Structure formats: C-alpha cells, structure tokens
Amino acid sequence: YSYSVTNPDLELLHYTTHLFSSDAPKNTSLSFFPSGSMMEGRPVTLTCSTDAKPAVLNFTWYKETGSQLELLQTGFNHTYVVSNPTHSTRYRCTAQNQHGQHNATIELDAQFAPKISSSCNKSSVITCVCEAHGNPSPKLEWRRSGNVLTNSTNTFIRNETLGSTSSKSILTIHQPLTDTDVLQCFSANTLGTASASQRFHPVTRTSGTETQGGIPNLQEPDKTTHLDSYCLK
C-alpha cells in the first residue's frame, strides 16, 4: 500500500489553516491593580485581556462620560494607568485585530473621606443646611458648642440621602443663641471626618438722640445690643 502526495506544501497549508483558525478578539476583560478597595488619588493600572488569532494589533482606551467617549490612548499597550481614580467612573478597552474588535468596560469605585459644606440663615428661626460627599456614604450630625443636637421642642433635624455617596441635613432652631454659641456640622465615614462651623455674634445697633427741630445731638450715641439678631462668621 502506498500513498503519494502531489503537493505537500498545499496539504500542509490546509492542515495548518484548519488547526489555527483566525478569529476576531473575544473574551475581552478588564482588571485593575492594586486589587481590592481603591482610594481616590492613588493611581491604579488597568489591564485589558483578550483572546485573538492572530494577535491584537492595537488596544484603544476610552473614558465613558454618559453616552460620550473620551479617547485616552491607542496602540499596542494593553495597560492604562489612571493617575487619580474617582467614584463611579467607567473605562473601556477595545481590542482589535484584522478580523474585528471586542470591547470590555470597568467601573472604578474609588473611596474617599468626607467633603463638607454648610450655610445658615435667620428669619424668624435659624436654619442651617449641611451637605457631605464621601465614599462610603458619610453620616452627619449637628453639635452646639460641642454638644450633639437631637430633635426636641426647640430643635428640628431632617436628614436626607442624596445618591450613594452624599448626605444632607437641615437644622432648624426655634430659640435665641448667644455670642458664645458655635453650630457645627460634623461628618464621618470609615476613611475620615470633616466639619464646618458657624459662629453667631450679636449685632450692635446705634441710635442717636435728636434735639428740637430735628437737629441731631452731637453727644455719644447710645449703643444697644439686641441678642435676637445675629450675624454669621
């Protein structure tokens, strides 16, 4: 029994093509290092992995903002360094060879200590608003000269949750404050604390005594302190 091959090179090419089929990239995925919890301001390296035959010609990196894509980098580099990761930011890697392309996305969830802002105003009552932004979501509390405030006859506190990383608290006070009182909004999560203070001081009003004929008296004006009127520092 004998077998002859008329064109060995053609037979080998057919066998090789069958064994190593060409495909567009698939099974594309993204990972980051260091793994685990990431912190805002600490760089992380994204790595794009994929299966492709033949090999990937280029990796293109994007930052997703809503429906918009911001081009960050393109080339043969399958890694990308995010110098300052932030909360809820999505990145995309597109792996491409001559047969097609495949995408993978990842959302970074950087953690950070609370950032806080507060303001107060006075009409018939004193109302203060405090907002804190942090990840994990921060807790808020009010303090008056170091003492924690709770709901009472003269004090009302309403807390709200603003998304997954923000909190808001509204304080209403139905009583006068002295010039030594300090209202403080205090915020905390597992990464740190933050506070903002409002100090109140009485407004000094001046009044002059007029003589007959409506001509002001040149005597030193009488200074009267009204403790029901406040300025904010």
PDB file of C-alpha atoms in Angstrom:
ATOM      1  CA  TYR A   1       0.000   0.000   0.000  1.00  0.00           C
ATOM      2  CA  SER A   2       1.364   3.335  -0.945  1.00  0.00           C
ATOM      3  CA  TYR A   3       0.173   6.956  -0.663  1.00  0.00           C
ATOM      4  CA  SER A   4       1.529   9.802  -2.707  1.00  0.00           C
ATOM      5  CA  VAL A   5       1.177  13.484  -2.004  1.00  0.00           C
ATOM      6  CA  THR A   6       1.068  15.502  -5.178  1.00  0.00           C
ATOM      7  CA  ASN A   7       1.552  18.840  -3.432  1.00  0.00           C
ATOM      8  CA  PRO A   8       2.920  18.513   0.127  1.00  0.00           C
ATOM      9  CA  ASP A   9       3.063  22.271   0.692  1.00  0.00           C
ATOM     10  CA  LEU A  10      -0.630  22.666  -0.153  1.00  0.00           C
ATOM     11  CA  GLU A  11      -1.587  19.791   2.125  1.00  0.00           C
ATOM     12  CA  LEU A  12       0.415  21.326   4.991  1.00  0.00           C
ATOM     13  CA  LEU A  13      -1.165  24.758   4.431  1.00  0.00           C
ATOM     14  CA  HIS A  14      -4.647  23.227   4.524  1.00  0.00           C
ATOM     15  CA  TYR A  15      -3.837  21.384   7.755  1.00  0.00           C
ATOM     16  CA  THR A  16      -2.326  24.494   9.378  1.00  0.00           C
ATOM     17  CA  THR A  17      -5.267  26.693   8.408  1.00  0.00           C
ATOM     18  CA  HIS A  18      -7.707  24.190   9.832  1.00  0.00           C
ATOM     19  CA  LEU A  19      -5.738  23.859  13.075  1.00  0.00           C
ATOM     20  CA  PHE A  20      -5.168  27.604  13.643  1.00  0.00           C
ATOM     21  CA  SER A  21      -8.353  29.329  12.586  1.00  0.00           C
ATOM     22  CA  SER A  22      -8.399  33.134  12.537  1.00  0.00           C
ATOM     23  CA  ASP A  23     -10.889  34.977  14.729  1.00  0.00           C
ATOM     24  CA  ALA A  24     -11.703  38.460  15.916  1.00  0.00           C
ATOM     25  CA  PRO A  25     -10.876  39.173  19.580  1.00  0.00           C
ATOM     26  CA  LYS A  26     -13.220  37.581  22.119  1.00  0.00           C
ATOM     27  CA  ASN A  27     -13.477  37.014  25.874  1.00  0.00           C
ATOM     28  CA  THR A  28     -12.148  40.534  26.457  1.00  0.00           C
ATOM     29  CA  SER A  29     -11.992  41.593  30.115  1.00  0.00           C
ATOM     30  CA  LEU A  30     -10.598  44.368  32.303  1.00  0.00           C
ATOM     31  CA  SER A  31      -8.896  44.150  35.693  1.00  0.00           C
ATOM     32  CA  PHE A  32      -7.081  46.643  37.911  1.00  0.00           C
ATOM     33  CA  PHE A  33      -4.049  46.654  40.199  1.00  0.00           C
ATOM     34  CA  PRO A  34      -3.687  47.014  43.135  1.00  0.00           C
ATOM     35  CA  SER A  35      -6.771  44.873  43.602  1.00  0.00           C
ATOM     36  CA  GLY A  36      -9.285  45.370  46.402  1.00  0.00           C
ATOM     37  CA  SER A  37     -10.505  48.760  47.612  1.00  0.00           C
ATOM     38  CA  MET A  38      -9.083  51.699  45.716  1.00  0.00           C
ATOM     39  CA  MET A  39      -8.539  55.152  47.162  1.00  0.00           C
ATOM     40  CA  GLU A  40      -9.107  58.475  45.470  1.00  0.00           C
ATOM     41  CA  GLY A  41      -5.789  59.996  44.409  1.00  0.00           C
ATOM     42  CA  ARG A  42      -3.891  56.700  44.383  1.00  0.00           C
ATOM     43  CA  PRO A  43      -3.029  55.503  40.834  1.00  0.00           C
ATOM     44  CA  VAL A  44      -4.347  52.180  39.557  1.00  0.00           C
ATOM     45  CA  THR A  45      -3.296  50.215  36.478  1.00  0.00           C
ATOM     46  CA  LEU A  46      -5.984  48.803  34.192  1.00  0.00           C
ATOM     47  CA  THR A  47      -5.136  45.662  32.220  1.00  0.00           C
ATOM     48  CA  CYS A  48      -7.037  44.545  29.126  1.00  0.00           C
ATOM     49  CA  SER A  49      -7.004  40.788  28.412  1.00  0.00           C
ATOM     50  CA  THR A  50      -8.433  39.110  25.324  1.00  0.00           C
ATOM     51  CA  ASP A  51      -8.276  36.016  23.069  1.00  0.00           C
ATOM     52  CA  ALA A  52      -7.381  36.769  19.459  1.00  0.00           C
ATOM     53  CA  LYS A  53      -5.927  34.880  16.461  1.00  0.00           C
ATOM     54  CA  PRO A  54      -3.925  36.483  15.060  1.00  0.00           C
ATOM     55  CA  ALA A  55      -2.695  38.705  17.884  1.00  0.00           C
ATOM     56  CA  VAL A  56      -4.268  42.075  18.676  1.00  0.00           C
ATOM     57  CA  LEU A  57      -2.971  44.910  16.533  1.00  0.00           C
ATOM     58  CA  ASN A  58      -3.961  47.684  18.925  1.00  0.00           C
ATOM     59  CA  PHE A  59      -5.754  48.412  22.180  1.00  0.00           C
ATOM     60  CA  THR A  60      -7.810  51.611  22.361  1.00  0.00           C
ATOM     61  CA  TRP A  61      -8.722  53.089  25.748  1.00  0.00           C
ATOM     62  CA  TYR A  62     -11.698  55.336  26.450  1.00  0.00           C
ATOM     63  CA  LYS A  63     -13.249  57.116  29.419  1.00  0.00           C
ATOM     64  CA  GLU A  64     -17.039  56.947  29.401  1.00  0.00           C
ATOM     65  CA  THR A  65     -18.984  60.055  30.422  1.00  0.00           C
ATOM     66  CA  GLY A  66     -22.666  59.336  29.984  1.00  0.00           C
ATOM     67  CA  SER A  67     -23.067  58.447  26.323  1.00  0.00           C
ATOM     68  CA  GLN A  68     -19.834  60.209  25.364  1.00  0.00           C
ATOM     69  CA  LEU A  69     -16.456  58.503  24.854  1.00  0.00           C
ATOM     70  CA  GLU A  70     -13.209  60.325  25.570  1.00  0.00           C
ATOM     71  CA  LEU A  71     -10.231  58.809  23.743  1.00  0.00           C
ATOM     72  CA  LEU A  72      -7.360  58.264  26.168  1.00  0.00           C
ATOM     73  CA  GLN A  73      -4.810  56.079  24.442  1.00  0.00           C
ATOM     74  CA  THR A  74      -4.383  53.800  21.441  1.00  0.00           C
ATOM     75  CA  GLY A  75      -1.575  51.457  20.446  1.00  0.00           C
ATOM     76  CA  PHE A  76      -0.139  48.078  21.325  1.00  0.00           C
ATOM     77  CA  ASN A  77      -0.114  48.754  25.104  1.00  0.00           C
ATOM     78  CA  HIS A  78      -2.674  46.532  26.844  1.00  0.00           C
ATOM     79  CA  THR A  79      -2.415  48.527  30.102  1.00  0.00           C
ATOM     80  CA  TYR A  80      -3.509  52.032  31.065  1.00  0.00           C
ATOM     81  CA  VAL A  81      -2.682  53.948  34.269  1.00  0.00           C
ATOM     82  CA  VAL A  82      -5.444  56.014  35.916  1.00  0.00           C
ATOM     83  CA  SER A  83      -3.495  58.577  37.925  1.00  0.00           C
ATOM     84  CA  ASN A  84      -6.436  59.807  40.022  1.00  0.00           C
ATOM     85  CA  PRO A  85      -9.321  57.322  40.166  1.00  0.00           C
ATOM     86  CA  THR A  86     -12.684  58.730  41.226  1.00  0.00           C
ATOM     87  CA  HIS A  87     -16.034  57.291  42.196  1.00  0.00           C
ATOM     88  CA  SER A  88     -18.353  55.887  39.502  1.00  0.00           C
ATOM     89  CA  THR A  89     -16.052  56.422  36.520  1.00  0.00           C
ATOM     90  CA  ARG A  90     -16.216  53.927  33.658  1.00  0.00           C
ATOM     91  CA  TYR A  91     -13.347  52.972  31.345  1.00  0.00           C
ATOM     92  CA  ARG A  92     -13.457  50.966  28.126  1.00  0.00           C
ATOM     93  CA  CYS A  93     -10.846  48.917  26.306  1.00  0.00           C
ATOM     94  CA  THR A  94     -11.301  47.949  22.638  1.00  0.00           C
ATOM     95  CA  ALA A  95      -9.098  45.097  21.380  1.00  0.00           C
ATOM     96  CA  GLN A  96      -8.762  44.909  17.593  1.00  0.00           C
ATOM     97  CA  ASN A  97      -7.089  42.717  15.003  1.00  0.00           C
ATOM     98  CA  GLN A  98      -7.623  42.446  11.225  1.00  0.00           C
ATOM     99  CA  HIS A  99     -10.726  40.297  11.739  1.00  0.00           C
ATOM    100  CA  GLY A 100     -12.655  42.595  14.078  1.00  0.00           C
ATOM    101  CA  GLN A 101     -12.799  44.036  17.577  1.00  0.00           C
ATOM    102  CA  HIS A 102     -14.241  43.376  21.018  1.00  0.00           C
ATOM    103  CA  ASN A 103     -14.906  45.682  23.988  1.00  0.00           C
ATOM    104  CA  ALA A 104     -14.758  45.438  27.765  1.00  0.00           C
ATOM    105  CA  THR A 105     -15.708  48.067  30.372  1.00  0.00           C
ATOM    106  CA  ILE A 106     -14.985  48.528  34.051  1.00  0.00           C
ATOM    107  CA  GLU A 107     -16.337  50.992  36.636  1.00  0.00           C
ATOM    108  CA  LEU A 108     -13.925  52.355  39.219  1.00  0.00           C
ATOM    109  CA  ASP A 109     -15.334  52.923  42.693  1.00  0.00           C
ATOM    110  CA  ALA A 110     -12.673  54.954  44.468  1.00  0.00           C
ATOM    111  CA  GLN A 111     -13.249  55.641  48.153  1.00  0.00           C
ATOM    112  CA  PHE A 112     -12.582  58.986  49.847  1.00  0.00           C
ATOM    113  CA  ALA A 113     -13.059  60.801  53.149  1.00  0.00           C
ATOM    114  CA  PRO A 114     -15.990  63.236  53.544  1.00  0.00           C
ATOM    115  CA  LYS A 115     -16.018  66.654  51.935  1.00  0.00           C
ATOM    116  CA  ILE A 116     -18.432  69.054  53.574  1.00  0.00           C
ATOM    117  CA  SER A 117     -20.183  72.406  53.092  1.00  0.00           C
ATOM    118  CA  SER A 118     -22.705  74.251  55.248  1.00  0.00           C
ATOM    119  CA  SER A 119     -24.572  77.546  55.470  1.00  0.00           C
ATOM    120  CA  CYS A 120     -27.045  79.223  57.826  1.00  0.00           C
ATOM    121  CA  ASN A 121     -29.641  81.966  57.584  1.00  0.00           C
ATOM    122  CA  LYS A 122     -32.023  83.597  60.028  1.00  0.00           C
ATOM    123  CA  SER A 123     -35.537  84.876  59.577  1.00  0.00           C
ATOM    124  CA  SER A 124     -37.994  84.081  62.349  1.00  0.00           C
ATOM    125  CA  VAL A 125     -35.897  80.982  63.091  1.00  0.00           C
ATOM    126  CA  ILE A 126     -32.327  79.875  62.418  1.00  0.00           C
ATOM    127  CA  THR A 127     -31.992  77.363  59.573  1.00  0.00           C
ATOM    128  CA  CYS A 128     -28.735  75.640  58.690  1.00  0.00           C
ATOM    129  CA  VAL A 129     -28.075  73.276  55.791  1.00  0.00           C
ATOM    130  CA  CYS A 130     -25.135  70.885  55.650  1.00  0.00           C
ATOM    131  CA  GLU A 131     -24.120  68.566  52.791  1.00  0.00           C
ATOM    132  CA  ALA A 132     -21.391  65.919  52.840  1.00  0.00           C
ATOM    133  CA  HIS A 133     -19.959  63.906  49.962  1.00  0.00           C
ATOM    134  CA  GLY A 134     -17.880  60.778  50.568  1.00  0.00           C
ATOM    135  CA  ASN A 135     -17.441  57.107  49.777  1.00  0.00           C
ATOM    136  CA  PRO A 136     -18.563  55.184  51.806  1.00  0.00           C
ATOM    137  CA  SER A 137     -21.545  57.481  52.257  1.00  0.00           C
ATOM    138  CA  PRO A 138     -20.871  59.737  55.288  1.00  0.00           C
ATOM    139  CA  LYS A 139     -23.061  60.239  58.330  1.00  0.00           C
ATOM    140  CA  LEU A 140     -23.983  63.725  59.557  1.00  0.00           C
ATOM    141  CA  GLU A 141     -24.696  65.201  62.964  1.00  0.00           C
ATOM    142  CA  TRP A 142     -25.120  68.672  64.432  1.00  0.00           C
ATOM    143  CA  ARG A 143     -23.353  69.976  67.516  1.00  0.00           C
ATOM    144  CA  ARG A 144     -23.952  73.119  69.534  1.00  0.00           C
ATOM    145  CA  SER A 145     -20.811  74.243  71.327  1.00  0.00           C
ATOM    146  CA  GLY A 146     -19.583  70.642  71.324  1.00  0.00           C
ATOM    147  CA  ASN A 147     -22.859  69.024  72.403  1.00  0.00           C
ATOM    148  CA  VAL A 148     -24.685  66.725  69.973  1.00  0.00           C
ATOM    149  CA  LEU A 149     -28.106  68.073  68.953  1.00  0.00           C
ATOM    150  CA  THR A 150     -31.184  65.880  68.604  1.00  0.00           C
ATOM    151  CA  ASN A 151     -34.821  66.593  67.796  1.00  0.00           C
ATOM    152  CA  SER A 152     -36.545  68.447  70.620  1.00  0.00           C
ATOM    153  CA  THR A 153     -39.098  71.181  71.269  1.00  0.00           C
ATOM    154  CA  ASN A 154     -36.730  73.908  70.069  1.00  0.00           C
ATOM    155  CA  THR A 155     -34.621  71.896  67.621  1.00  0.00           C
ATOM    156  CA  PHE A 156     -35.689  70.038  64.476  1.00  0.00           C
ATOM    157  CA  ILE A 157     -33.311  67.997  62.284  1.00  0.00           C
ATOM    158  CA  ARG A 158     -34.194  66.468  58.913  1.00  0.00           C
ATOM    159  CA  ASN A 159     -31.721  64.144  57.201  1.00  0.00           C
ATOM    160  CA  GLU A 160     -31.761  63.173  53.525  1.00  0.00           C
ATOM    161  CA  THR A 161     -29.769  60.753  51.365  1.00  0.00           C
ATOM    162  CA  LEU A 162     -28.523  62.194  48.067  1.00  0.00           C
ATOM    163  CA  GLY A 163     -27.432  59.233  45.970  1.00  0.00           C
ATOM    164  CA  SER A 164     -24.956  56.602  47.123  1.00  0.00           C
ATOM    165  CA  THR A 165     -22.216  58.981  48.260  1.00  0.00           C
ATOM    166  CA  SER A 166     -23.927  62.130  49.560  1.00  0.00           C
ATOM    167  CA  SER A 167     -25.966  63.132  52.600  1.00  0.00           C
ATOM    168  CA  LYS A 168     -27.816  66.289  53.557  1.00  0.00           C
ATOM    169  CA  SER A 169     -29.032  67.553  56.923  1.00  0.00           C
ATOM    170  CA  ILE A 170     -31.250  70.556  57.672  1.00  0.00           C
ATOM    171  CA  LEU A 171     -31.254  72.031  61.164  1.00  0.00           C
ATOM    172  CA  THR A 172     -33.950  74.414  62.428  1.00  0.00           C
ATOM    173  CA  ILE A 173     -33.587  76.146  65.797  1.00  0.00           C
ATOM    174  CA  HIS A 174     -36.546  77.918  67.454  1.00  0.00           C
ATOM    175  CA  GLN A 175     -34.616  79.645  70.228  1.00  0.00           C
ATOM    176  CA  PRO A 176     -32.094  82.503  70.503  1.00  0.00           C
ATOM    177  CA  LEU A 177     -28.373  81.834  70.530  1.00  0.00           C
ATOM    178  CA  THR A 178     -25.704  83.634  72.497  1.00  0.00           C
ATOM    179  CA  ASP A 179     -22.470  85.106  71.197  1.00  0.00           C
ATOM    180  CA  THR A 180     -20.570  82.097  72.595  1.00  0.00           C
ATOM    181  CA  ASP A 181     -22.633  79.517  70.697  1.00  0.00           C
ATOM    182  CA  VAL A 182     -20.999  77.625  67.832  1.00  0.00           C
ATOM    183  CA  LEU A 183     -23.053  75.446  65.494  1.00  0.00           C
ATOM    184  CA  GLN A 184     -21.013  72.655  63.960  1.00  0.00           C
ATOM    185  CA  CYS A 185     -21.911  70.193  61.246  1.00  0.00           C
ATOM    186  CA  PHE A 186     -19.857  67.026  61.698  1.00  0.00           C
ATOM    187  CA  SER A 187     -19.433  64.290  59.082  1.00  0.00           C
ATOM    188  CA  ALA A 188     -17.656  60.923  59.214  1.00  0.00           C
ATOM    189  CA  ASN A 189     -17.121  57.709  57.288  1.00  0.00           C
ATOM    190  CA  THR A 190     -14.589  54.881  57.665  1.00  0.00           C
ATOM    191  CA  LEU A 191     -11.860  56.951  55.980  1.00  0.00           C
ATOM    192  CA  GLY A 192     -12.028  60.181  57.947  1.00  0.00           C
ATOM    193  CA  THR A 193     -14.008  63.111  59.299  1.00  0.00           C
ATOM    194  CA  ALA A 194     -14.859  66.668  58.290  1.00  0.00           C
ATOM    195  CA  SER A 195     -16.616  69.563  59.990  1.00  0.00           C
ATOM    196  CA  ALA A 196     -17.864  73.067  59.280  1.00  0.00           C
ATOM    197  CA  SER A 197     -18.700  75.652  61.940  1.00  0.00           C
ATOM    198  CA  GLN A 198     -20.958  78.683  62.129  1.00  0.00           C
ATOM    199  CA  ARG A 199     -20.353  81.162  64.941  1.00  0.00           C
ATOM    200  CA  PHE A 200     -23.004  83.660  65.878  1.00  0.00           C
ATOM    201  CA  HIS A 201     -22.453  87.054  67.445  1.00  0.00           C
ATOM    202  CA  PRO A 202     -24.972  89.759  68.375  1.00  0.00           C
ATOM    203  CA  VAL A 203     -25.381  92.771  66.098  1.00  0.00           C
ATOM    204  CA  THR A 204     -24.662  96.132  67.735  1.00  0.00           C
ATOM    205  CA  ARG A 205     -27.096  98.860  66.710  1.00  0.00           C
ATOM    206  CA  THR A 206     -26.580 102.580  67.374  1.00  0.00           C
ATOM    207  CA  SER A 207     -29.245 105.209  67.954  1.00  0.00           C
ATOM    208  CA  GLY A 208     -28.841 108.983  68.413  1.00  0.00           C
ATOM    209  CA  THR A 209     -30.975 111.423  70.395  1.00  0.00           C
ATOM    210  CA  GLU A 210     -32.411 114.277  68.391  1.00  0.00           C
ATOM    211  CA  THR A 211     -32.956 117.786  69.728  1.00  0.00           C
ATOM    212  CA  GLN A 212     -35.934 120.009  68.944  1.00  0.00           C
ATOM    213  CA  GLY A 213     -36.068 120.969  65.314  1.00  0.00           C
ATOM    214  CA  GLY A 214     -34.783 117.601  64.163  1.00  0.00           C
ATOM    215  CA  ILE A 215     -31.108 118.508  64.580  1.00  0.00           C
ATOM    216  CA  PRO A 216     -29.109 115.536  65.866  1.00  0.00           C
ATOM    217  CA  ASN A 217     -27.470 115.871  69.222  1.00  0.00           C
ATOM    218  CA  LEU A 218     -23.670 115.559  68.969  1.00  0.00           C
ATOM    219  CA  GLN A 219     -23.482 113.521  72.154  1.00  0.00           C
ATOM    220  CA  GLU A 220     -22.002 109.984  72.072  1.00  0.00           C
ATOM    221  CA  PRO A 221     -24.705 107.726  70.610  1.00  0.00           C
ATOM    222  CA  ASP A 222     -26.341 105.151  72.841  1.00  0.00           C
ATOM    223  CA  LYS A 223     -25.172 101.632  71.868  1.00  0.00           C
ATOM    224  CA  THR A 224     -27.763  98.934  72.386  1.00  0.00           C
ATOM    225  CA  THR A 225     -27.113  95.214  71.917  1.00  0.00           C
ATOM    226  CA  HIS A 226     -30.003  93.162  70.503  1.00  0.00           C
ATOM    227  CA  LEU A 227     -29.447  89.477  71.175  1.00  0.00           C
ATOM    228  CA  ASP A 228     -32.301  88.433  68.868  1.00  0.00           C
ATOM    229  CA  SER A 229     -30.348  89.470  65.761  1.00  0.00           C
ATOM    230  CA  TYR A 230     -27.360  87.507  64.560  1.00  0.00           C
ATOM    231  CA  CYS A 231     -24.568  87.712  62.035  1.00  0.00           C
ATOM    232  CA  LEU A 232     -22.736  84.665  60.763  1.00  0.00           C
ATOM    233  CA  LYS A 233     -18.968  84.333  60.801  1.00  0.00           C
TER     234      LYS A 233
END
